[in-house]
PDB file of C-alpha atoms in Angstrom:
ATOM      1  CA  UNK I   1      -0.031   0.121   0.062  1.00  0.00           C
ATOM      2  CA  UNK I   2       3.017   2.063   1.071  1.00  0.00           C
ATOM      3  CA  UNK I   3       4.727   1.708  -2.122  1.00  0.00           C
ATOM      4  CA  UNK I   4       1.713   2.092  -4.348  1.00  0.00           C
ATOM      5  CA  UNK I   5       0.607   5.169  -2.674  1.00  0.00           C
ATOM      6  CA  UNK I   6       4.195   6.372  -3.319  1.00  0.00           C
ATOM      7  CA  UNK I   7       4.123   5.518  -7.065  1.00  0.00           C
ATOM      8  CA  UNK I   8       0.516   7.275  -7.275  1.00  0.00           C
ATOM      9  CA  UNK I   9       2.178  10.608  -5.564  1.00  0.00           C
ATOM     10  CA  UNK I  10       5.282  10.693  -7.758  1.00  0.00           C
ATOM     11  CA  UNK I  11       3.075  10.168 -10.893  1.00  0.00           C
ATOM     12  CA  UNK I  12       1.012  13.200  -9.609  1.00  0.00           C
ATOM     13  CA  UNK I  13       3.827  14.989  -8.932  1.00  0.00           C
ATOM     14  CA  UNK I  14       5.208  14.553 -12.344  1.00  0.00           C
ATOM     15  CA  UNK I  15       1.660  15.243 -14.011  1.00  0.00           C
ATOM     16  CA  UNK I  16       1.924  18.773 -12.366  1.00  0.00           C
ATOM     17  CA  UNK I  17       5.498  19.610 -13.200  1.00  0.00           C
ATOM     18  CA  UNK I  18       4.838  18.744 -16.476  1.00  0.00           C
ATOM     19  CA  UNK I  19       2.014  21.582 -16.429  1.00  0.00           C
ATOM     20  CA  UNK I  20       4.518  23.870 -15.477  1.00  0.00           C
ATOM     21  CA  UNK I  21       3.407  24.316 -11.602  1.00  0.00           C
ATOM     22  CA  UNK I  22       6.578  25.898  -9.970  1.00  0.00           C
ATOM     23  CA  UNK I  23       8.483  23.006  -8.178  1.00  0.00           C
ATOM     24  CA  UNK I  24       8.234  24.333  -4.220  1.00  0.00           C
ATOM     25  CA  UNK I  25       4.493  24.605  -5.119  1.00  0.00           C
ATOM     26  CA  UNK I  26       4.170  21.181  -6.602  1.00  0.00           C
ATOM     27  CA  UNK I  27       5.927  19.907  -3.685  1.00  0.00           C
ATOM     28  CA  UNK I  28       3.986  21.342  -1.325  1.00  0.00           C
ATOM     29  CA  UNK I  29       0.873  20.382  -2.878  1.00  0.00           C
ATOM     30  CA  UNK I  30       2.155  16.482  -2.823  1.00  0.00           C
ATOM     31  CA  UNK I  31       2.911  16.964   1.013  1.00  0.00           C
ATOM     32  CA  UNK I  32      -0.466  18.162   1.421  1.00  0.00           C
ATOM     33  CA  UNK I  33      -1.992  15.315  -0.324  1.00  0.00           C
ATOM     34  CA  UNK I  34       0.439  12.749   1.641  1.00  0.00           C
ATOM     35  CA  UNK I  35      -0.964  14.218   4.634  1.00  0.00           C
ATOM     36  CA  UNK I  36      -4.661  13.293   4.114  1.00  0.00           C
ATOM     37  CA  UNK I  37      -5.948  10.331   6.195  1.00  0.00           C
ATOM     38  CA  UNK I  38      -6.216   7.304   3.937  1.00  0.00           C
ATOM     39  CA  UNK I  39      -4.207   9.038   1.339  1.00  0.00           C
ATOM     40  CA  UNK I  40      -3.826   5.551  -0.621  1.00  0.00           C
ATOM     41  CA  UNK I  41      -7.607   5.205  -0.950  1.00  0.00           C
ATOM     42  CA  UNK I  42      -8.108   8.923  -2.363  1.00  0.00           C
ATOM     43  CA  UNK I  43      -5.141   8.336  -4.878  1.00  0.00           C
ATOM     44  CA  UNK I  44      -6.530   4.945  -6.356  1.00  0.00           C
ATOM     45  CA  UNK I  45     -10.449   5.013  -5.971  1.00  0.00           C
ATOM     46  CA  UNK I  46     -11.685   8.410  -4.824  1.00  0.00           C
ATOM     47  CA  UNK I  47     -12.321  11.655  -6.388  1.00  0.00           C
ATOM     48  CA  UNK I  48      -8.481  13.122  -6.379  1.00  0.00           C
ATOM     49  CA  UNK I  49      -9.723  16.150  -8.447  1.00  0.00           C
ATOM     50  CA  UNK I  50     -11.614  17.286  -5.559  1.00  0.00           C
ATOM     51  CA  UNK I  51      -9.060  17.235  -3.208  1.00  0.00           C
ATOM     52  CA  UNK I  52      -6.692  18.978  -5.451  1.00  0.00           C
ATOM     53  CA  UNK I  53      -9.166  21.557  -5.420  1.00  0.00           C
ATOM     54  CA  UNK I  54      -9.172  21.935  -1.511  1.00  0.00           C
ATOM     55  CA  UNK I  55      -5.413  21.982  -1.481  1.00  0.00           C
ATOM     56  CA  UNK I  56      -5.384  24.645  -3.886  1.00  0.00           C
ATOM     57  CA  UNK I  57      -7.766  26.624  -1.769  1.00  0.00           C
ATOM     58  CA  UNK I  58      -5.449  25.910   1.019  1.00  0.00           C
ATOM     59  CA  UNK I  59      -2.404  27.266  -0.653  1.00  0.00           C
ATOM     60  CA  UNK I  60      -4.005  30.607  -1.539  1.00  0.00           C
ATOM     61  CA  UNK I  61      -5.900  29.817  -4.866  1.00  0.00           C
ATOM     62  CA  UNK I  62      -9.109  32.387  -4.581  1.00  0.00           C
ATOM     63  CA  UNK I  63     -12.122  32.408  -7.081  1.00  0.00           C
ATOM     64  CA  UNK I  64     -14.554  34.806  -7.084  1.00  0.00           C
ATOM     65  CA  UNK I  65     -18.027  33.792  -9.273  1.00  0.00           C
ATOM     66  CA  UNK I  66     -20.840  35.827  -7.564  1.00  0.00           C
ATOM     67  CA  UNK I  67     -19.595  39.226  -9.305  1.00  0.00           C
ATOM     68  CA  UNK I  68     -23.338  40.163 -10.656  1.00  0.00           C
ATOM     69  CA  UNK I  69     -25.501  38.959  -7.650  1.00  0.00           C
ATOM     70  CA  UNK I  70     -25.176  41.644  -4.846  1.00  0.00           C
ATOM     71  CA  UNK I  71     -28.288  43.494  -6.208  1.00  0.00           C
ATOM     72  CA  UNK I  72     -26.467  46.838  -6.583  1.00  0.00           C
ATOM     73  CA  UNK I  73     -25.110  48.141  -9.871  1.00  0.00           C
ATOM     74  CA  UNK I  74     -21.704  46.575 -11.176  1.00  0.00           C
ATOM     75  CA  UNK I  75     -19.096  49.056 -12.677  1.00  0.00           C
ATOM     76  CA  UNK I  76     -16.191  46.568 -14.224  1.00  0.00           C
ATOM     77  CA  UNK I  77     -12.931  47.966 -16.054  1.00  0.00           C
ATOM     78  CA  UNK I  78     -10.841  45.731 -17.819  1.00  0.00           C
ATOM     79  CA  UNK I  79      -7.119  46.847 -18.183  1.00  0.00           C
ATOM     80  CA  UNK I  80      -4.406  44.800 -19.292  1.00  0.00           C
ATOM     81  CA  UNK I  81      -1.608  44.805 -22.347  1.00  0.00           C
ATOM     82  CA  UNK I  82      -2.331  44.770 -25.872  1.00  0.00           C
ATOM     83  CA  UNK I  83      -3.504  41.748 -27.712  1.00  0.00           C
ATOM     84  CA  UNK I  84      -4.719  39.768 -24.774  1.00  0.00           C
ATOM     85  CA  UNK I  85      -8.230  40.090 -25.749  1.00  0.00           C
ATOM     86  CA  UNK I  86      -9.838  42.728 -23.525  1.00  0.00           C
ATOM     87  CA  UNK I  87     -12.197  43.661 -26.666  1.00  0.00           C
ATOM     88  CA  UNK I  88     -13.705  40.369 -27.140  1.00  0.00           C
ATOM     89  CA  UNK I  89     -13.805  39.587 -23.377  1.00  0.00           C
ATOM     90  CA  UNK I  90     -16.185  42.571 -22.752  1.00  0.00           C
ATOM     91  CA  UNK I  91     -18.153  41.439 -25.572  1.00  0.00           C
ATOM     92  CA  UNK I  92     -18.695  38.210 -24.086  1.00  0.00           C
ATOM     93  CA  UNK I  93     -19.244  39.531 -20.800  1.00  0.00           C
ATOM     94  CA  UNK I  94     -22.049  41.763 -22.181  1.00  0.00           C
ATOM     95  CA  UNK I  95     -23.796  39.389 -24.438  1.00  0.00           C
ATOM     96  CA  UNK I  96     -23.523  36.554 -21.647  1.00  0.00           C
ATOM     97  CA  UNK I  97     -25.469  39.243 -18.955  1.00  0.00           C
ATOM     98  CA  UNK I  98     -27.627  40.765 -21.322  1.00  0.00           C
ATOM     99  CA  UNK I  99     -29.281  37.873 -23.235  1.00  0.00           C
ATOM    100  CA  UNK I 100     -28.703  35.008 -20.674  1.00  0.00           C
ATOM    101  CA  UNK I 101     -29.465  37.150 -17.465  1.00  0.00           C
ATOM    102  CA  UNK I 102     -31.697  39.804 -18.898  1.00  0.00           C
ATOM    103  CA  UNK I 103     -29.374  42.437 -17.099  1.00  0.00           C
ATOM    104  CA  UNK I 104     -29.659  45.956 -18.199  1.00  0.00           C
ATOM    105  CA  UNK I 105     -25.684  46.533 -19.572  1.00  0.00           C
ATOM    106  CA  UNK I 106     -23.937  49.720 -20.969  1.00  0.00           C
ATOM    107  CA  UNK I 107     -20.200  49.615 -22.159  1.00  0.00           C
ATOM    108  CA  UNK I 108     -17.945  52.597 -22.169  1.00  0.00           C
ATOM    109  CA  UNK I 109     -14.400  52.788 -23.886  1.00  0.00           C
ATOM    110  CA  UNK I 110     -11.670  54.872 -22.825  1.00  0.00           C
ATOM    111  CA  UNK I 111      -9.536  53.309 -25.831  1.00  0.00           C
ATOM    112  CA  UNK I 112      -8.609  56.419 -27.797  1.00  0.00           C
ATOM    113  CA  UNK I 113      -5.831  54.943 -29.798  1.00  0.00           C
ATOM    114  CA  UNK I 114      -7.302  51.749 -31.254  1.00  0.00           C
ATOM    115  CA  UNK I 115      -9.705  53.012 -34.085  1.00  0.00           C
ATOM    116  CA  UNK I 116      -9.963  49.092 -35.151  1.00  0.00           C
ATOM    117  CA  UNK I 117     -10.665  48.160 -31.340  1.00  0.00           C
ATOM    118  CA  UNK I 118     -13.782  51.081 -30.946  1.00  0.00           C
ATOM    119  CA  UNK I 119     -15.043  49.958 -34.309  1.00  0.00           C
ATOM    120  CA  UNK I 120     -15.078  46.275 -33.067  1.00  0.00           C
ATOM    121  CA  UNK I 121     -17.006  47.426 -29.878  1.00  0.00           C
ATOM    122  CA  UNK I 122     -19.398  49.368 -31.925  1.00  0.00           C
ATOM    123  CA  UNK I 123     -20.395  46.322 -33.806  1.00  0.00           C
ATOM    124  CA  UNK I 124     -20.449  44.208 -31.033  1.00  0.00           C
ATOM    125  CA  UNK I 125     -22.647  46.778 -28.795  1.00  0.00           C
ATOM    126  CA  UNK I 126     -25.113  47.253 -31.810  1.00  0.00           C
ATOM    127  CA  UNK I 127     -25.541  43.718 -32.526  1.00  0.00           C
ATOM    128  CA  UNK I 128     -26.216  42.778 -28.710  1.00  0.00           C
ATOM    129  CA  UNK I 129     -28.394  45.870 -28.625  1.00  0.00           C
ATOM    130  CA  UNK I 130     -26.888  48.012 -25.708  1.00  0.00           C
ATOM    131  CA  UNK I 131     -25.331  51.268 -25.514  1.00  0.00           C
ATOM    132  CA  UNK I 132     -21.614  52.568 -25.767  1.00  0.00           C
ATOM    133  CA  UNK I 133     -19.977  55.482 -25.132  1.00  0.00           C
ATOM    134  CA  UNK I 134     -16.789  56.698 -26.218  1.00  0.00           C
ATOM    135  CA  UNK I 135     -14.788  58.827 -22.962  1.00  0.00           C
ATOM    136  CA  UNK I 136     -11.614  60.856 -24.125  1.00  0.00           C
ATOM    137  CA  UNK I 137     -11.002  62.284 -20.489  1.00  0.00           C
ATOM    138  CA  UNK I 138     -12.098  61.614 -17.142  1.00  0.00           C
ATOM    139  CA  UNK I 139     -15.093  64.264 -16.979  1.00  0.00           C
ATOM    140  CA  UNK I 140     -16.507  62.303 -20.074  1.00  0.00           C
ATOM    141  CA  UNK I 141     -16.156  58.962 -17.759  1.00  0.00           C
ATOM    142  CA  UNK I 142     -17.863  60.538 -14.985  1.00  0.00           C
ATOM    143  CA  UNK I 143     -20.897  61.922 -17.467  1.00  0.00           C
ATOM    144  CA  UNK I 144     -21.221  58.415 -18.887  1.00  0.00           C
ATOM    145  CA  UNK I 145     -21.531  56.628 -15.809  1.00  0.00           C
ATOM    146  CA  UNK I 146     -24.322  59.246 -14.740  1.00  0.00           C
ATOM    147  CA  UNK I 147     -25.627  58.597 -18.109  1.00  0.00           C
ATOM    148  CA  UNK I 148     -26.265  54.932 -17.260  1.00  0.00           C
ATOM    149  CA  UNK I 149     -27.144  55.155 -13.678  1.00  0.00           C
ATOM    150  CA  UNK I 150     -30.324  53.002 -14.946  1.00  0.00           C
ATOM    151  CA  UNK I 151     -27.922  50.075 -15.916  1.00  0.00           C
ATOM    152  CA  UNK I 152     -27.382  46.950 -13.687  1.00  0.00           C
ATOM    153  CA  UNK I 153     -24.131  46.266 -15.464  1.00  0.00           C
ATOM    154  CA  UNK I 154     -21.698  48.893 -16.627  1.00  0.00           C
ATOM    155  CA  UNK I 155     -18.339  47.466 -18.456  1.00  0.00           C
ATOM    156  CA  UNK I 156     -15.354  50.003 -19.053  1.00  0.00           C
ATOM    157  CA  UNK I 157     -12.903  48.980 -21.780  1.00  0.00           C
ATOM    158  CA  UNK I 158      -9.314  50.192 -21.532  1.00  0.00           C
ATOM    159  CA  UNK I 159      -6.556  50.760 -24.427  1.00  0.00           C
ATOM    160  CA  UNK I 160      -3.735  48.089 -24.221  1.00  0.00           C
ATOM    161  CA  UNK I 161      -0.897  49.560 -21.998  1.00  0.00           C
ATOM    162  CA  UNK I 162       2.805  48.218 -22.118  1.00  0.00           C
ATOM    163  CA  UNK I 163       3.710  47.348 -18.628  1.00  0.00           C
ATOM    164  CA  UNK I 164       6.915  48.737 -19.004  1.00  0.00           C
ATOM    165  CA  UNK I 165       5.160  52.144 -19.339  1.00  0.00           C
ATOM    166  CA  UNK I 166       4.564  53.332 -15.860  1.00  0.00           C
ATOM    167  CA  UNK I 167       3.129  56.775 -16.895  1.00  0.00           C
ATOM    168  CA  UNK I 168       0.589  55.323 -18.927  1.00  0.00           C
ATOM    169  CA  UNK I 169      -0.461  53.185 -16.270  1.00  0.00           C
ATOM    170  CA  UNK I 170      -0.533  55.888 -13.503  1.00  0.00           C
ATOM    171  CA  UNK I 171      -2.563  57.698 -16.132  1.00  0.00           C
ATOM    172  CA  UNK I 172      -5.145  55.307 -16.553  1.00  0.00           C
ATOM    173  CA  UNK I 173      -5.266  55.120 -12.690  1.00  0.00           C
ATOM    174  CA  UNK I 174      -6.083  58.316 -12.543  1.00  0.00           C
ATOM    175  CA  UNK I 175      -9.199  57.904 -14.533  1.00  0.00           C
ATOM    176  CA  UNK I 176     -10.157  55.351 -11.649  1.00  0.00           C
ATOM    177  CA  UNK I 177      -9.225  57.503  -8.647  1.00  0.00           C
ATOM    178  CA  UNK I 178     -12.483  58.347  -7.455  1.00  0.00           C
ATOM    179  CA  UNK I 179     -14.879  55.307  -8.465  1.00  0.00           C
ATOM    180  CA  UNK I 180     -15.228  53.598  -5.075  1.00  0.00           C
ATOM    181  CA  UNK I 181     -17.304  50.846  -6.298  1.00  0.00           C
ATOM    182  CA  UNK I 182     -15.157  49.834  -9.478  1.00  0.00           C
ATOM    183  CA  UNK I 183     -14.315  46.151  -9.852  1.00  0.00           C
ATOM    184  CA  UNK I 184     -11.116  45.957 -12.057  1.00  0.00           C
ATOM    185  CA  UNK I 185     -10.027  43.132 -13.814  1.00  0.00           C
ATOM    186  CA  UNK I 186      -6.415  42.486 -14.886  1.00  0.00           C
ATOM    187  CA  UNK I 187      -6.850  40.556 -18.319  1.00  0.00           C
ATOM    188  CA  UNK I 188      -4.265  38.210 -18.765  1.00  0.00           C
ATOM    189  CA  UNK I 189      -3.002  35.621 -21.653  1.00  0.00           C
ATOM    190  CA  UNK I 190      -2.771  32.036 -20.577  1.00  0.00           C
ATOM    191  CA  UNK I 191       0.011  31.784 -23.486  1.00  0.00           C
ATOM    192  CA  UNK I 192       2.213  34.300 -21.530  1.00  0.00           C
ATOM    193  CA  UNK I 193       5.156  32.865 -19.776  1.00  0.00           C
ATOM    194  CA  UNK I 194       5.031  32.937 -16.012  1.00  0.00           C
ATOM    195  CA  UNK I 195       7.943  35.670 -15.426  1.00  0.00           C
ATOM    196  CA  UNK I 196       5.770  38.205 -17.720  1.00  0.00           C
ATOM    197  CA  UNK I 197       2.865  37.316 -15.733  1.00  0.00           C
ATOM    198  CA  UNK I 198       4.352  38.222 -12.745  1.00  0.00           C
ATOM    199  CA  UNK I 199       5.648  41.415 -14.387  1.00  0.00           C
ATOM    200  CA  UNK I 200       2.518  42.492 -15.714  1.00  0.00           C
ATOM    201  CA  UNK I 201       0.525  41.924 -12.404  1.00  0.00           C
ATOM    202  CA  UNK I 202       3.109  44.023 -10.563  1.00  0.00           C
ATOM    203  CA  UNK I 203       3.178  46.506 -13.016  1.00  0.00           C
ATOM    204  CA  UNK I 204      -0.810  46.884 -12.948  1.00  0.00           C
ATOM    205  CA  UNK I 205      -0.735  46.299  -8.754  1.00  0.00           C
ATOM    206  CA  UNK I 206      -0.757  50.450  -8.381  1.00  0.00           C
ATOM    207  CA  UNK I 207      -4.063  50.272 -10.229  1.00  0.00           C
ATOM    208  CA  UNK I 208      -5.583  48.501  -6.964  1.00  0.00           C
ATOM    209  CA  UNK I 209      -6.404  45.392  -9.219  1.00  0.00           C
ATOM    210  CA  UNK I 210      -9.231  43.088  -7.798  1.00  0.00           C
ATOM    211  CA  UNK I 211      -9.493  40.270  -9.979  1.00  0.00           C
ATOM    212  CA  UNK I 212      -7.595  38.222 -12.433  1.00  0.00           C
ATOM    213  CA  UNK I 213      -9.168  37.238 -15.836  1.00  0.00           C
ATOM    214  CA  UNK I 214      -7.311  34.438 -18.161  1.00  0.00           C
ATOM    215  CA  UNK I 215      -8.068  34.652 -21.790  1.00  0.00           C
ATOM    216  CA  UNK I 216      -6.649  31.949 -24.693  1.00  0.00           C
ATOM    217  CA  UNK I 217      -6.952  29.129 -22.552  1.00  0.00           C
ATOM    218  CA  UNK I 218      -7.583  27.125 -26.038  1.00  0.00           C
ATOM    219  CA  UNK I 219      -4.318  28.333 -27.102  1.00  0.00           C
ATOM    220  CA  UNK I 220      -1.844  26.975 -24.293  1.00  0.00           C
ATOM    221  CA  UNK I 221      -1.018  23.385 -23.339  1.00  0.00           C
ATOM    222  CA  UNK I 222       0.297  24.200 -20.090  1.00  0.00           C
ATOM    223  CA  UNK I 223      -1.463  26.141 -17.207  1.00  0.00           C
ATOM    224  CA  UNK I 224       0.673  26.160 -14.346  1.00  0.00           C
ATOM    225  CA  UNK I 225       1.746  29.453 -14.867  1.00  0.00           C
ATOM    226  CA  UNK I 226      -1.789  30.244 -13.968  1.00  0.00           C
ATOM    227  CA  UNK I 227      -1.907  28.574 -10.620  1.00  0.00           C
ATOM    228  CA  UNK I 228       1.520  29.742  -9.716  1.00  0.00           C
ATOM    229  CA  UNK I 229       0.363  33.227 -10.321  1.00  0.00           C
ATOM    230  CA  UNK I 230      -2.899  32.935  -8.295  1.00  0.00           C
ATOM    231  CA  UNK I 231      -1.381  31.468  -5.376  1.00  0.00           C
ATOM    232  CA  UNK I 232       1.667  33.951  -5.034  1.00  0.00           C
ATOM    233  CA  UNK I 233      -0.733  36.830  -5.426  1.00  0.00           C
ATOM    234  CA  UNK I 234      -3.881  35.674  -3.710  1.00  0.00           C
ATOM    235  CA  UNK I 235      -5.889  37.777  -6.139  1.00  0.00           C
ATOM    236  CA  UNK I 236      -8.948  36.620  -7.182  1.00  0.00           C
ATOM    237  CA  UNK I 237      -9.611  34.759 -10.365  1.00  0.00           C
ATOM    238  CA  UNK I 238     -12.642  35.971 -11.940  1.00  0.00           C
ATOM    239  CA  UNK I 239     -13.364  34.352 -15.433  1.00  0.00           C
ATOM    240  CA  UNK I 240     -11.589  32.361 -17.987  1.00  0.00           C
ATOM    241  CA  UNK I 241     -11.928  32.578 -21.797  1.00  0.00           C
ATOM    242  CA  UNK I 242     -10.995  30.626 -24.791  1.00  0.00           C
ATOM    243  CA  UNK I 243     -11.994  30.803 -28.143  1.00  0.00           C
ATOM    244  CA  UNK I 244     -13.787  33.857 -30.125  1.00  0.00           C
ATOM    245  CA  UNK I 245     -17.201  33.017 -29.663  1.00  0.00           C
ATOM    246  CA  UNK I 246     -19.367  35.461 -28.279  1.00  0.00           C
ATOM    247  CA  UNK I 247     -20.750  34.589 -25.696  1.00  0.00           C
ATOM    248  CA  UNK I 248     -20.539  31.150 -25.407  1.00  0.00           C
ATOM    249  CA  UNK I 249     -16.300  30.888 -24.943  1.00  0.00           C
ATOM    250  CA  UNK I 250     -16.567  32.417 -21.269  1.00  0.00           C
ATOM    251  CA  UNK I 251     -16.823  30.937 -17.894  1.00  0.00           C
ATOM    252  CA  UNK I 252     -16.856  31.547 -14.350  1.00  0.00           C
ATOM    253  CA  UNK I 253     -13.457  30.865 -12.777  1.00  0.00           C
ATOM    254  CA  UNK I 254     -13.334  27.660 -10.336  1.00  0.00           C
ATOM    255  CA  UNK I 255     -10.608  25.892  -8.604  1.00  0.00           C
ATOM    256  CA  UNK I 256     -12.356  22.388 -10.452  1.00  0.00           C
ATOM    257  CA  UNK I 257     -11.860  23.953 -13.737  1.00  0.00           C
ATOM    258  CA  UNK I 258      -8.226  24.678 -12.604  1.00  0.00           C
ATOM    259  CA  UNK I 259      -7.559  21.064 -11.660  1.00  0.00           C
ATOM    260  CA  UNK I 260      -9.082  19.787 -15.217  1.00  0.00           C
ATOM    261  CA  UNK I 261      -6.833  22.002 -16.698  1.00  0.00           C
ATOM    262  CA  UNK I 262      -3.566  20.617 -14.916  1.00  0.00           C
ATOM    263  CA  UNK I 263      -4.908  17.177 -15.851  1.00  0.00           C
ATOM    264  CA  UNK I 264      -4.225  18.010 -19.508  1.00  0.00           C
ATOM    265  CA  UNK I 265      -0.444  17.701 -19.439  1.00  0.00           C
ATOM    266  CA  UNK I 266       1.186  15.446 -22.518  1.00  0.00           C
ATOM    267  CA  UNK I 267       0.663  11.646 -22.003  1.00  0.00           C
ATOM    268  CA  UNK I 268      -2.161  12.165 -19.647  1.00  0.00           C
ATOM    269  CA  UNK I 269      -5.041   9.784 -20.891  1.00  0.00           C
ATOM    270  CA  UNK I 270      -8.004  12.056 -21.524  1.00  0.00           C
ATOM    271  CA  UNK I 271     -10.295   9.260 -21.744  1.00  0.00           C
ATOM    272  CA  UNK I 272      -9.348   8.379 -17.995  1.00  0.00           C
ATOM    273  CA  UNK I 273     -12.557   8.721 -15.947  1.00  0.00           C
ATOM    274  CA  UNK I 274     -12.613  12.478 -14.330  1.00  0.00           C
ATOM    275  CA  UNK I 275     -14.080  10.553 -10.595  1.00  0.00           C
ATOM    276  CA  UNK I 276     -10.551   8.558 -10.213  1.00  0.00           C
ATOM    277  CA  UNK I 277      -6.945   8.788 -10.827  1.00  0.00           C
ATOM    278  CA  UNK I 278      -4.978   5.399 -10.946  1.00  0.00           C
ATOM    279  CA  UNK I 279      -1.379   5.205 -12.459  1.00  0.00           C
ATOM    280  CA  UNK I 280      -0.524   1.820 -13.562  1.00  0.00           C
ATOM    281  CA  UNK I 281       2.970   0.807 -12.373  1.00  0.00           C
ATOM    282  CA  UNK I 282       4.302   0.944 -15.694  1.00  0.00           C
ATOM    283  CA  UNK I 283       3.852   4.977 -15.648  1.00  0.00           C
ATOM    284  CA  UNK I 284       4.683   5.581 -12.162  1.00  0.00           C
ATOM    285  CA  UNK I 285       7.686   7.580 -11.516  1.00  0.00           C
ATOM    286  CA  UNK I 286      10.867   5.096 -10.225  1.00  0.00           C
ATOM    287  CA  UNK I 287      11.656   6.901  -6.883  1.00  0.00           C
ATOM    288  CA  UNK I 288      15.187   5.190  -6.797  1.00  0.00           C
ATOM    289  CA  UNK I 289      16.187   6.781 -10.278  1.00  0.00           C
ATOM    290  CA  UNK I 290      14.654  10.275 -10.067  1.00  0.00           C
ATOM    291  CA  UNK I 291      16.682  12.599  -8.259  1.00  0.00           C
ATOM    292  CA  UNK I 292      14.335  15.666  -8.090  1.00  0.00           C
ATOM    293  CA  UNK I 293      11.261  13.691  -6.603  1.00  0.00           C
ATOM    294  CA  UNK I 294      13.952  11.122  -4.379  1.00  0.00           C
ATOM    295  CA  UNK I 295      15.066  14.161  -2.672  1.00  0.00           C
ATOM    296  CA  UNK I 296      11.548  15.345  -2.176  1.00  0.00           C
ATOM    297  CA  UNK I 297      10.077  12.238  -0.838  1.00  0.00           C
ATOM    298  CA  UNK I 298      13.776  12.075   1.686  1.00  0.00           C
ATOM    299  CA  UNK I 299      12.696  15.668   2.685  1.00  0.00           C
ATOM    300  CA  UNK I 300       9.168  14.836   3.165  1.00  0.00           C
ATOM    301  CA  UNK I 301       9.790  11.476   5.397  1.00  0.00           C
TER     302      UNK I 301
END
């Protein structure tokens, strides 16, 4: 039983390392998994994914899925770098809330640089059947928000900003300085390497980021960078986006979804039951010939 548990844990460890979860985070995750009572039964029979979700919660992953249920007007701004899909994500959110949940929605764009993005947003607003205002300064932003005081949801589009341009980030921060009820979502691409995700988040942190929103899930094959960032920052996850379909390719973030993504590593059998996690002996990592894992388990002992 001990030998089988050890092999299953080492296979799980290899799985999350293949997904580029940080080695230190992966080791802590395995240690917590090994600390569960009857860990062998969990690994061989029970729902390994639900237990991984519990561990991710314990390690600092926060998910905020009830963003529109407070009964008050919601004002949210999407910020981030160029090319991460802010405009398409705004269209998804607007259509999702307007069509599916019958919310009164309005859009405001501050993007005075991207003419193509403005035209795209105008097209989306026209198709969805919701109003769009263009604000070129703080006064116009305030007027637009006041104009839409009867709306249940206002979504603000912003220009893509180079994270190294602190002046532009500070300028954008000035637009939101006196909006106390604003939700600021930092939009990040799942395809961005982890060091850049950290640098981007750090650069935009001066804007008081409330949520992280990941796009292009379908364009990546590894998702450990997302998990690492969520654990290190403790900033709640709001939404996950994949594909270009409006409004279908968006969903509320969840630890369950993150765990499912971690099981998409190369070599993982996608036909395997989601309710179990069984690694045949032939696939288990040989502890005696795997220095990284051998060192880990010696330390764990």
